[in-house]
Amino acid sequence: MRLTREEQGMLAGAEGPAVQKAMQMVAALADVYEAEGLVRVSSAQIAGVSYKNLGDAGLQFLQDWAAQGARVRVPALMNPAGMDLERWREMGISPQFARQQQHVVEALTSMGVSLTCTCTPYLVGTVPRAGQHLAWSESSAVSYANSVLGARSNREGGPSALAAAITGRTAAYGLHLSENRAATHVVEVQCPVRSEADYGALGYWVGQQVGDGVPYFRFQNQSLKPSQEHLMALGAAMAASGAVALYHIEGVTPEATSLPATERLQAVRAKTTPTINVHDLAEGHLALNSPLDEIDFVSLGCPHSTLADVERVAAMLDGKRVRAALWVTTSRHVRSLAEQRGWVATIEASGAKVFADTCLVVAPMEEMGFTAMATNSAKAAFYSPSHSGLKRRFGTMEQCVEAALTGRWRQS
Ligand code: F3S
């Protein structure tokens, strides 16, 4: 592996023990993946922020690194924490959990990591350009950055993303290299795909088929291009049920539309690439639904809600009252914009909540007493039984809001 003189210096401890430790991690990854060298990253996104996932050992690790003087040298952004950092009491979080979570956040902010607490950094001002190298770690964010924005990131672990932020480098392997960004499967979608739930069901099913491959979608009979929310849902679902970190959609995503002809041909490789035909989405929908009628909790906002999502929910809840708990989770940036437009007040007048900084997958939901959830997120539906012990219904935002209003699930 080739290291520049500056990188060799970091490894030898010329910039202190914190940078040396970070460079040791980056170099070890490069060794494992037989990278020829390192690439400079323009930003890092740090997962592993929730105290639920980190525990005391993870907290200690971060505090020790911070005490050594670790400091990020590129923009670094926090993934969601285990609670709304301001309104955690309203979530039912215990003071003990809140205290430890605050310590995690303090350790990260002391290193210069921004308090974004979101898996949608591209909605809060960090929009990487095509071709830029990143060290992002939350799987849906990585998928969006690679696929929709054309940036280049592997799915880093939390510590390796932090090491990349501290050194400004990551190992040059995987999706940083053009040859690994070609499609491995062509997916011919023959049925209509309409809602975010449809895109989630499609993503769930395709992720299971392709694992960590790179699917290339061709949507037949689809007059409307997918919206930003649809792309977020598709990518998040494939990253959860498989390990898809990059996908292409013909006529939509940058590397399926704007590459030079030879590279595009390589990206499709239609003649040699296995083809998956999707005739309906029933299997995906079915797999993400537990048979239950009574709903006591509704979750919207996985990945974190866009401003348009919050507006839709506000319109649906205007003047109504929820029977089941309903949480909309989003970034503090989007919540603040929605507050200015009066949408948070409208939603919360119904009894629902708009929480920032967190989501149901990384919050300690098992302590909240809910048993039966409705969600429009395939990723949340996929993880909830194992992560939180929740049975779940999965469907459109409209179905979910209706479930919150009636306390019951109605099939479409
Ligand atoms: Fe984001 Fe949490 Fe879902 S991190 S993608 S809202 S599981």
Tab-separated table of C-alpha atoms and ligand atoms in Angstrom:
chain	number	residue	atom	x	y	z
A	1	MET	CA	0.000	0.000	0.000
A	2	ARG	CA	1.270	3.462	-0.912
A	3	LEU	CA	1.060	6.187	1.724
A	4	THR	CA	2.024	9.795	1.144
A	5	ARG	CA	4.685	11.357	3.336
A	6	GLU	CA	1.976	13.139	5.334
A	7	GLU	CA	0.068	9.881	5.850
A	8	GLN	CA	3.241	8.085	6.909
A	9	GLY	CA	3.811	10.858	9.425
A	10	MET	CA	0.337	10.429	10.876
A	11	LEU	CA	0.960	6.704	11.192
A	12	ALA	CA	4.270	7.295	12.927
A	13	GLY	CA	2.653	9.618	15.475
A	14	ALA	CA	3.925	12.945	14.120
A	15	GLU	CA	0.502	14.514	14.726
A	16	GLY	CA	-0.074	13.002	18.154
A	17	PRO	CA	-1.609	9.800	19.500
A	18	ALA	CA	-5.219	10.524	18.514
A	19	VAL	CA	-4.360	10.981	14.841
A	20	GLN	CA	-1.976	8.020	15.002
A	21	LYS	CA	-4.759	5.778	16.320
A	22	ALA	CA	-7.107	7.010	13.582
A	23	MET	CA	-4.517	6.408	10.860
A	24	GLN	CA	-3.815	2.946	12.255
A	25	MET	CA	-7.513	2.131	11.797
A	26	VAL	CA	-7.640	3.540	8.276
A	27	ALA	CA	-4.433	1.740	7.288
A	28	ALA	CA	-5.641	-1.535	8.813
A	29	LEU	CA	-8.815	-1.355	6.698
A	30	ALA	CA	-6.737	-0.610	3.629
A	31	ASP	CA	-4.623	-3.680	4.418
A	32	VAL	CA	-7.632	-5.949	4.896
A	33	TYR	CA	-9.210	-4.843	1.621
A	34	GLU	CA	-5.862	-4.779	-0.226
A	35	ALA	CA	-6.277	-1.125	-1.164
A	36	GLU	CA	-3.432	0.427	-3.097
A	37	GLY	CA	-3.644	3.588	-1.064
A	38	LEU	CA	-5.960	6.103	0.582
A	39	VAL	CA	-8.311	8.747	-0.791
A	40	ARG	CA	-9.102	12.128	0.716
A	41	VAL	CA	-12.699	12.418	1.885
A	42	SER	CA	-14.772	15.575	1.693
A	43	SER	CA	-17.052	14.642	4.594
A	44	ALA	CA	-17.752	11.904	7.121
A	45	GLN	CA	-21.053	10.769	8.584
A	46	ILE	CA	-20.708	9.037	11.922
A	47	ALA	CA	-23.135	6.257	12.903
A	48	GLY	CA	-23.048	4.515	16.271
A	49	VAL	CA	-24.278	7.596	18.141
A	50	SER	CA	-27.118	5.975	20.078
A	51	TYR	CA	-26.197	4.931	23.590
A	52	LYS	CA	-28.550	1.982	23.048
A	53	ASN	CA	-26.077	0.589	20.506
A	54	LEU	CA	-22.833	1.883	22.003
A	55	GLY	CA	-23.287	1.003	25.657
A	56	ASP	CA	-20.714	2.016	28.247
A	57	ALA	CA	-17.798	0.425	26.399
A	58	GLY	CA	-18.516	2.441	23.253
A	59	LEU	CA	-18.954	5.625	25.266
A	60	GLN	CA	-15.618	5.052	27.018
A	61	PHE	CA	-13.918	4.450	23.648
A	62	LEU	CA	-15.146	7.825	22.367
A	63	GLN	CA	-14.260	9.655	25.580
A	64	ASP	CA	-10.733	8.210	25.549
A	65	TRP	CA	-10.198	9.254	21.935
A	66	ALA	CA	-11.517	12.748	22.674
A	67	ALA	CA	-9.246	12.993	25.741
A	68	GLN	CA	-6.260	12.175	23.526
A	69	GLY	CA	-7.079	15.325	21.565
A	70	ALA	CA	-8.876	13.803	18.565
A	71	ARG	CA	-10.285	16.453	16.257
A	72	VAL	CA	-11.989	16.049	12.874
A	73	ARG	CA	-10.347	17.744	9.880
A	74	VAL	CA	-13.246	17.461	7.399
A	75	PRO	CA	-16.961	18.212	7.951
A	76	ALA	CA	-18.291	15.370	10.109
A	77	LEU	CA	-21.953	14.782	10.863
A	78	MET	CA	-23.708	12.796	13.554
A	79	ASN	CA	-26.220	10.038	12.801
A	80	PRO	CA	-29.402	9.890	14.933
A	81	ALA	CA	-29.005	9.461	18.688
A	82	GLY	CA	-31.151	7.317	20.966
A	83	MET	CA	-33.452	10.210	21.853
A	84	ASP	CA	-34.590	13.709	20.995
A	85	LEU	CA	-31.802	15.613	22.740
A	86	GLU	CA	-34.217	18.299	23.963
A	87	ARG	CA	-37.563	16.530	24.297
A	88	TRP	CA	-36.425	13.136	25.560
A	89	ARG	CA	-38.775	13.223	28.550
A	90	GLU	CA	-41.772	13.354	26.193
A	91	MET	CA	-40.487	10.171	24.535
A	92	GLY	CA	-40.446	8.360	27.875
A	93	ILE	CA	-36.642	8.069	28.001
A	94	SER	CA	-35.178	7.385	31.435
A	95	PRO	CA	-32.882	10.012	33.023
A	96	GLN	CA	-30.102	7.393	33.218
A	97	PHE	CA	-30.244	6.725	29.469
A	98	ALA	CA	-30.471	10.465	28.745
A	99	ARG	CA	-27.384	11.201	30.839
A	100	GLN	CA	-25.266	8.597	29.073
A	101	GLN	CA	-26.588	9.687	25.667
A	102	GLN	CA	-25.598	13.271	26.439
A	103	HIS	CA	-22.079	12.063	27.306
A	104	VAL	CA	-21.821	10.368	23.886
A	105	VAL	CA	-22.896	13.554	22.141
A	106	GLU	CA	-20.482	15.653	24.222
A	107	ALA	CA	-17.574	13.357	23.333
A	108	LEU	CA	-18.377	13.642	19.621
A	109	THR	CA	-18.969	17.399	19.631
A	110	SER	CA	-15.704	17.914	21.527
A	111	MET	CA	-13.991	16.301	18.519
A	112	GLY	CA	-15.760	18.719	16.180
A	113	VAL	CA	-18.539	16.420	14.919
A	114	SER	CA	-21.611	18.518	14.054
A	115	LEU	CA	-24.776	17.984	16.025
A	116	THR	CA	-26.876	17.097	12.975
A	117	CYS	CA	-28.175	13.807	14.405
A	118	THR	CA	-29.677	12.670	11.146
A	119	CYS	CA	-29.387	9.941	8.543
A	120	THR	CA	-30.325	12.502	5.865
A	121	PRO	CA	-27.337	14.877	5.870
A	122	TYR	CA	-28.161	15.663	2.234
A	123	LEU	CA	-31.353	17.380	3.480
A	124	VAL	CA	-29.548	19.579	5.979
A	125	GLY	CA	-26.920	21.248	3.848
A	126	THR	CA	-24.330	18.548	3.166
A	127	VAL	CA	-24.941	17.608	-0.444
A	128	PRO	CA	-21.854	15.886	-1.846
A	129	ARG	CA	-21.015	16.407	-5.494
A	130	ALA	CA	-20.765	13.559	-7.988
A	131	GLY	CA	-17.390	11.869	-7.793
A	132	GLN	CA	-16.489	13.167	-4.327
A	133	HIS	CA	-15.134	10.585	-1.905
A	134	LEU	CA	-16.910	10.296	1.440
A	135	ALA	CA	-16.714	8.254	4.607
A	136	TRP	CA	-20.372	7.890	5.505
A	137	SER	CA	-21.691	5.099	7.641
A	138	GLU	CA	-25.494	5.021	7.952
A	139	SER	CA	-26.669	2.594	5.308
A	140	SER	CA	-29.520	4.620	3.783
A	141	ALA	CA	-27.372	7.756	3.688
A	142	VAL	CA	-24.572	5.836	1.953
A	143	SER	CA	-27.057	4.466	-0.570
A	144	TYR	CA	-28.440	7.931	-1.335
A	145	ALA	CA	-24.993	9.525	-1.620
A	146	ASN	CA	-23.727	6.843	-4.012
A	147	SER	CA	-26.840	6.269	-6.062
A	148	VAL	CA	-28.723	9.544	-6.248
A	149	LEU	CA	-25.838	11.989	-5.871
A	150	GLY	CA	-23.107	9.983	-7.596
A	151	ALA	CA	-20.647	10.474	-4.726
A	152	ARG	CA	-18.420	7.591	-3.596
A	153	SER	CA	-18.611	5.991	-0.187
A	154	ASN	CA	-18.329	2.543	1.242
A	155	ARG	CA	-20.562	1.752	4.164
A	156	GLU	CA	-18.133	2.658	6.921
A	157	GLY	CA	-18.475	1.508	10.500
A	158	GLY	CA	-18.970	4.269	13.084
A	159	PRO	CA	-15.347	4.112	14.354
A	160	SER	CA	-13.861	3.913	10.844
A	161	ALA	CA	-15.924	6.927	9.704
A	162	LEU	CA	-14.652	8.833	12.725
A	163	ALA	CA	-11.090	7.744	11.937
A	164	ALA	CA	-11.611	9.009	8.380
A	165	ALA	CA	-12.877	12.328	9.731
A	166	ILE	CA	-9.803	12.655	11.967
A	167	THR	CA	-7.304	11.795	9.215
A	168	GLY	CA	-9.280	13.180	6.268
A	169	ARG	CA	-8.658	9.859	4.472
A	170	THR	CA	-10.223	6.500	3.894
A	171	ALA	CA	-9.025	3.328	2.198
A	172	ALA	CA	-9.378	3.337	-1.604
A	173	TYR	CA	-11.355	0.161	-2.192
A	174	GLY	CA	-14.929	-0.916	-2.947
A	175	LEU	CA	-17.220	1.831	-4.196
A	176	HIS	CA	-14.414	4.389	-4.327
A	177	LEU	CA	-13.217	2.577	-7.472
A	178	SER	CA	-15.077	2.946	-10.783
A	179	GLU	CA	-14.825	-0.750	-11.635
A	180	ASN	CA	-16.901	-1.689	-8.574
A	181	ARG	CA	-19.756	0.641	-9.464
A	182	ALA	CA	-21.015	-1.352	-12.431
A	183	ALA	CA	-24.359	-3.126	-12.183
A	184	THR	CA	-24.368	-6.743	-11.022
A	185	HIS	CA	-28.079	-7.316	-11.686
A	186	VAL	CA	-30.664	-5.802	-14.002
A	187	VAL	CA	-34.080	-5.455	-12.386
A	188	GLU	CA	-36.969	-5.201	-14.825
A	189	VAL	CA	-39.916	-3.770	-12.904
A	190	GLN	CA	-43.046	-4.651	-14.843
A	191	CYS	CA	-45.670	-3.519	-12.309
A	192	PRO	CA	-46.670	-0.016	-11.205
A	193	VAL	CA	-44.740	1.344	-8.209
A	194	ARG	CA	-46.648	4.233	-6.721
A	195	SER	CA	-46.167	5.062	-3.052
A	196	GLU	CA	-43.141	5.207	-0.754
A	197	ALA	CA	-44.419	1.900	0.660
A	198	ASP	CA	-44.350	0.349	-2.828
A	199	TYR	CA	-40.769	1.520	-3.305
A	200	GLY	CA	-39.945	0.120	0.141
A	201	ALA	CA	-41.542	-3.245	-0.660
A	202	LEU	CA	-39.666	-3.367	-3.968
A	203	GLY	CA	-36.406	-2.476	-2.222
A	204	TYR	CA	-36.969	-5.069	0.468
A	205	TRP	CA	-37.473	-7.807	-2.101
A	206	VAL	CA	-34.634	-6.780	-4.427
A	207	GLY	CA	-32.218	-6.382	-1.499
A	208	GLN	CA	-32.922	-9.965	-0.520
A	209	GLN	CA	-32.174	-11.148	-4.050
A	210	VAL	CA	-28.974	-9.202	-4.731
A	211	GLY	CA	-27.322	-9.046	-1.283
A	212	ASP	CA	-24.437	-6.593	-1.604
A	213	GLY	CA	-24.775	-6.337	-5.393
A	214	VAL	CA	-25.463	-3.265	-7.516
A	215	PRO	CA	-28.949	-3.432	-9.077
A	216	TYR	CA	-29.780	-1.527	-12.252
A	217	PHE	CA	-33.520	-0.786	-12.389
A	218	ARG	CA	-35.598	-0.408	-15.503
A	219	PHE	CA	-39.125	0.681	-14.714
A	220	GLN	CA	-41.554	-0.376	-17.427
A	221	ASN	CA	-44.928	1.345	-17.747
A	222	GLN	CA	-43.927	4.032	-15.282
A	223	SER	CA	-44.826	7.492	-16.435
A	224	LEU	CA	-43.742	9.362	-13.290
A	225	LYS	CA	-40.140	9.505	-12.168
A	226	PRO	CA	-39.577	8.512	-8.547
A	227	SER	CA	-39.595	11.401	-6.076
A	228	GLN	CA	-36.817	12.080	-3.589
A	229	GLU	CA	-38.877	10.322	-0.901
A	230	HIS	CA	-39.321	7.286	-3.175
A	231	LEU	CA	-35.576	7.059	-3.793
A	232	MET	CA	-34.898	7.346	-0.069
A	233	ALA	CA	-37.389	4.543	0.660
A	234	LEU	CA	-36.010	2.278	-2.066
A	235	GLY	CA	-32.393	2.703	-1.004
A	236	ALA	CA	-33.082	2.343	2.718
A	237	ALA	CA	-35.020	-0.891	2.161
A	238	MET	CA	-32.338	-2.480	-0.044
A	239	ALA	CA	-29.622	-1.511	2.406
A	240	ALA	CA	-31.591	-3.158	5.216
A	241	SER	CA	-32.771	-6.417	3.650
A	242	GLY	CA	-29.554	-6.857	1.640
A	243	ALA	CA	-26.447	-4.734	1.848
A	244	VAL	CA	-26.987	-2.635	-1.246
A	245	ALA	CA	-24.919	0.556	-1.077
A	246	LEU	CA	-25.337	1.604	-4.721
A	247	TYR	CA	-28.130	1.245	-7.253
A	248	HIS	CA	-28.833	2.735	-10.643
A	249	ILE	CA	-32.177	3.637	-12.221
A	250	GLU	CA	-32.272	4.068	-15.963
A	251	GLY	CA	-33.028	7.660	-16.873
A	252	VAL	CA	-32.954	8.800	-13.256
A	253	THR	CA	-29.704	8.324	-11.321
A	254	PRO	CA	-26.504	10.014	-12.478
A	255	GLU	CA	-24.390	6.984	-13.255
A	256	ALA	CA	-27.169	5.447	-15.309
A	257	THR	CA	-27.647	8.586	-17.367
A	258	SER	CA	-24.574	10.743	-17.677
A	259	LEU	CA	-21.554	8.469	-17.871
A	260	PRO	CA	-19.678	8.263	-21.149
A	261	ALA	CA	-21.213	5.621	-23.401
A	262	THR	CA	-18.580	2.949	-22.818
A	263	GLU	CA	-18.850	3.224	-19.066
A	264	ARG	CA	-22.613	3.212	-19.215
A	265	LEU	CA	-22.492	0.057	-21.235
A	266	GLN	CA	-20.265	-1.458	-18.629
A	267	ALA	CA	-22.682	-0.311	-15.931
A	268	VAL	CA	-25.556	-2.165	-17.517
A	269	ARG	CA	-23.751	-5.172	-18.974
A	270	ALA	CA	-27.232	-6.326	-19.858
A	271	LYS	CA	-26.160	-9.371	-21.836
A	272	THR	CA	-24.077	-10.914	-19.090
A	273	THR	CA	-25.808	-9.563	-16.034
A	274	PRO	CA	-28.478	-11.669	-14.329
A	275	THR	CA	-31.937	-10.236	-14.778
A	276	ILE	CA	-34.610	-10.151	-12.100
A	277	ASN	CA	-38.184	-9.625	-13.234
A	278	VAL	CA	-40.608	-8.041	-10.793
A	279	HIS	CA	-44.250	-8.601	-11.732
A	280	ASP	CA	-45.858	-7.524	-8.469
A	281	LEU	CA	-44.917	-6.229	-5.045
A	282	ALA	CA	-47.105	-8.523	-2.973
A	283	GLU	CA	-44.265	-10.627	-1.620
A	284	GLY	CA	-42.435	-7.574	-0.283
A	285	HIS	CA	-45.566	-6.133	1.306
A	286	LEU	CA	-46.536	-9.480	2.819
A	287	ALA	CA	-43.159	-10.142	4.395
A	288	LEU	CA	-43.197	-6.800	6.209
A	289	ASN	CA	-46.652	-7.207	7.771
A	290	SER	CA	-47.527	-9.037	10.964
A	291	PRO	CA	-51.194	-10.094	11.204
A	292	LEU	CA	-52.597	-7.560	13.648
A	293	ASP	CA	-55.507	-5.145	13.730
A	294	GLU	CA	-55.015	-3.009	16.848
A	295	ILE	CA	-52.272	-0.384	16.563
A	296	ASP	CA	-50.836	1.508	19.544
A	297	PHE	CA	-47.880	3.223	17.886
A	298	VAL	CA	-47.285	4.761	14.465
A	299	SER	CA	-43.854	5.710	13.177
A	300	LEU	CA	-43.215	7.954	10.180
A	301	GLY	CA	-39.784	9.243	9.252
A	302	CYS	CA	-37.361	6.417	8.441
A	303	PRO	CA	-35.223	7.678	6.766
A	304	HIS	CA	-35.761	11.014	8.498
A	305	SER	CA	-38.730	12.918	7.078
A	306	THR	CA	-38.311	15.519	4.387
A	307	LEU	CA	-40.059	18.865	4.740
A	308	ALA	CA	-42.607	17.707	2.148
A	309	ASP	CA	-43.330	14.619	4.289
A	310	VAL	CA	-43.996	16.763	7.357
A	311	GLU	CA	-46.310	18.986	5.325
A	312	ARG	CA	-48.273	15.933	4.132
A	313	VAL	CA	-48.706	14.628	7.665
A	314	ALA	CA	-49.817	18.052	8.895
A	315	ALA	CA	-52.444	18.235	6.154
A	316	MET	CA	-53.771	14.792	7.076
A	317	LEU	CA	-53.958	15.543	10.816
A	318	ASP	CA	-55.295	19.096	10.624
A	319	GLY	CA	-58.174	19.449	13.097
A	320	LYS	CA	-58.107	15.748	14.090
A	321	ARG	CA	-57.104	13.798	17.191
A	322	VAL	CA	-54.970	10.649	17.236
A	323	ARG	CA	-55.908	7.581	19.281
A	324	ALA	CA	-52.580	5.788	18.932
A	325	ALA	CA	-49.217	7.436	19.576
A	326	LEU	CA	-47.785	8.876	16.357
A	327	TRP	CA	-44.170	9.965	16.034
A	328	VAL	CA	-42.766	11.777	13.046
A	329	THR	CA	-38.979	11.625	13.243
A	330	THR	CA	-36.778	14.057	11.388
A	331	SER	CA	-33.664	16.181	11.664
A	332	ARG	CA	-33.665	19.253	13.897
A	333	HIS	CA	-33.070	21.339	10.755
A	334	VAL	CA	-36.221	20.069	9.017
A	335	ARG	CA	-38.248	20.305	12.225
A	336	SER	CA	-37.225	23.906	12.621
A	337	LEU	CA	-38.297	24.714	9.033
A	338	ALA	CA	-41.584	22.896	9.637
A	339	GLU	CA	-42.073	24.832	12.880
A	340	GLN	CA	-41.705	28.115	11.018
A	341	ARG	CA	-44.471	27.023	8.632
A	342	GLY	CA	-46.811	25.991	11.458
A	343	TRP	CA	-46.826	22.291	10.485
A	344	VAL	CA	-45.323	21.026	13.743
A	345	ALA	CA	-47.992	22.891	15.710
A	346	THR	CA	-50.737	21.387	13.523
A	347	ILE	CA	-49.358	17.871	13.958
A	348	GLU	CA	-48.866	18.220	17.698
A	349	ALA	CA	-52.343	19.721	18.206
A	350	SER	CA	-53.617	16.273	17.179
A	351	GLY	CA	-51.651	14.606	19.990
A	352	ALA	CA	-48.912	13.344	17.629
A	353	LYS	CA	-45.247	14.306	18.127
A	354	VAL	CA	-42.502	15.520	15.843
A	355	PHE	CA	-39.233	14.350	17.356
A	356	ALA	CA	-35.804	15.312	16.094
A	357	ASP	CA	-32.342	13.744	16.515
A	358	THR	CA	-33.580	10.154	16.771
A	359	CYS	CA	-35.636	7.362	15.243
A	360	LEU	CA	-37.456	4.279	16.413
A	361	VAL	CA	-34.681	1.911	15.375
A	362	VAL	CA	-31.955	3.527	17.497
A	363	ALA	CA	-34.184	4.668	20.408
A	364	PRO	CA	-34.784	2.261	23.321
A	365	MET	CA	-38.334	1.460	22.125
A	366	GLU	CA	-38.468	-1.722	24.185
A	367	GLU	CA	-38.774	0.522	27.276
A	368	MET	CA	-41.756	2.490	25.938
A	369	GLY	CA	-44.476	-0.111	26.354
A	370	PHE	CA	-45.691	-0.173	22.746
A	371	THR	CA	-46.516	-3.520	21.168
A	372	ALA	CA	-48.119	-2.974	17.748
A	373	MET	CA	-46.691	-0.487	15.276
A	374	ALA	CA	-47.717	0.859	11.896
A	375	THR	CA	-45.056	2.357	9.637
A	376	ASN	CA	-44.552	3.415	6.042
A	377	SER	CA	-40.875	2.480	6.210
A	378	ALA	CA	-39.754	-0.913	4.942
A	379	LYS	CA	-36.520	-0.480	6.870
A	380	ALA	CA	-38.343	0.234	10.139
A	381	ALA	CA	-40.720	-2.681	9.486
A	382	PHE	CA	-37.751	-4.935	8.764
A	383	TYR	CA	-35.814	-4.092	11.930
A	384	SER	CA	-38.540	-3.482	14.494
A	385	PRO	CA	-39.364	-7.083	15.464
A	386	SER	CA	-35.705	-7.882	16.210
A	387	HIS	CA	-34.588	-4.479	17.525
A	388	SER	CA	-37.610	-3.447	19.563
A	389	GLY	CA	-39.849	-6.498	19.867
A	390	LEU	CA	-42.646	-4.670	18.037
A	391	LYS	CA	-45.151	-6.417	15.802
A	392	ARG	CA	-45.833	-4.237	12.816
A	393	ARG	CA	-48.019	-3.258	9.941
A	394	PHE	CA	-46.427	-1.736	6.860
A	395	GLY	CA	-48.221	0.461	4.337
A	396	THR	CA	-48.589	3.952	2.933
A	397	MET	CA	-48.400	7.170	4.911
A	398	GLU	CA	-52.170	7.527	4.477
A	399	GLN	CA	-52.790	4.060	5.948
A	400	CYS	CA	-50.464	4.830	8.841
A	401	VAL	CA	-52.104	8.156	9.675
A	402	GLU	CA	-55.514	6.501	9.525
A	403	ALA	CA	-54.243	3.834	11.920
A	404	ALA	CA	-53.113	6.580	14.303
A	405	LEU	CA	-56.556	8.212	14.129
A	406	THR	CA	-58.586	5.023	14.586
A	407	GLY	CA	-56.204	2.749	16.499
A	408	ARG	CA	-56.824	0.082	13.879
A	409	TRP	CA	-55.164	-1.081	10.678
A	410	ARG	CA	-57.202	-1.069	7.498
A	411	GLN	CA	-55.971	-2.948	4.452
A	412	SER	CA	-55.791	-0.874	1.301
B	1	F3S	FE1	-32.502	6.722	9.565
B	1	F3S	FE2	-33.094	5.513	11.777
B	1	F3S	FE3	-34.250	4.799	9.573
B	1	F3S	S1	-31.088	6.132	11.177
B	1	F3S	S2	-32.815	5.212	7.956
B	1	F3S	S3	-34.471	6.790	10.570
B	1	F3S	S4	-33.392	3.436	11.071
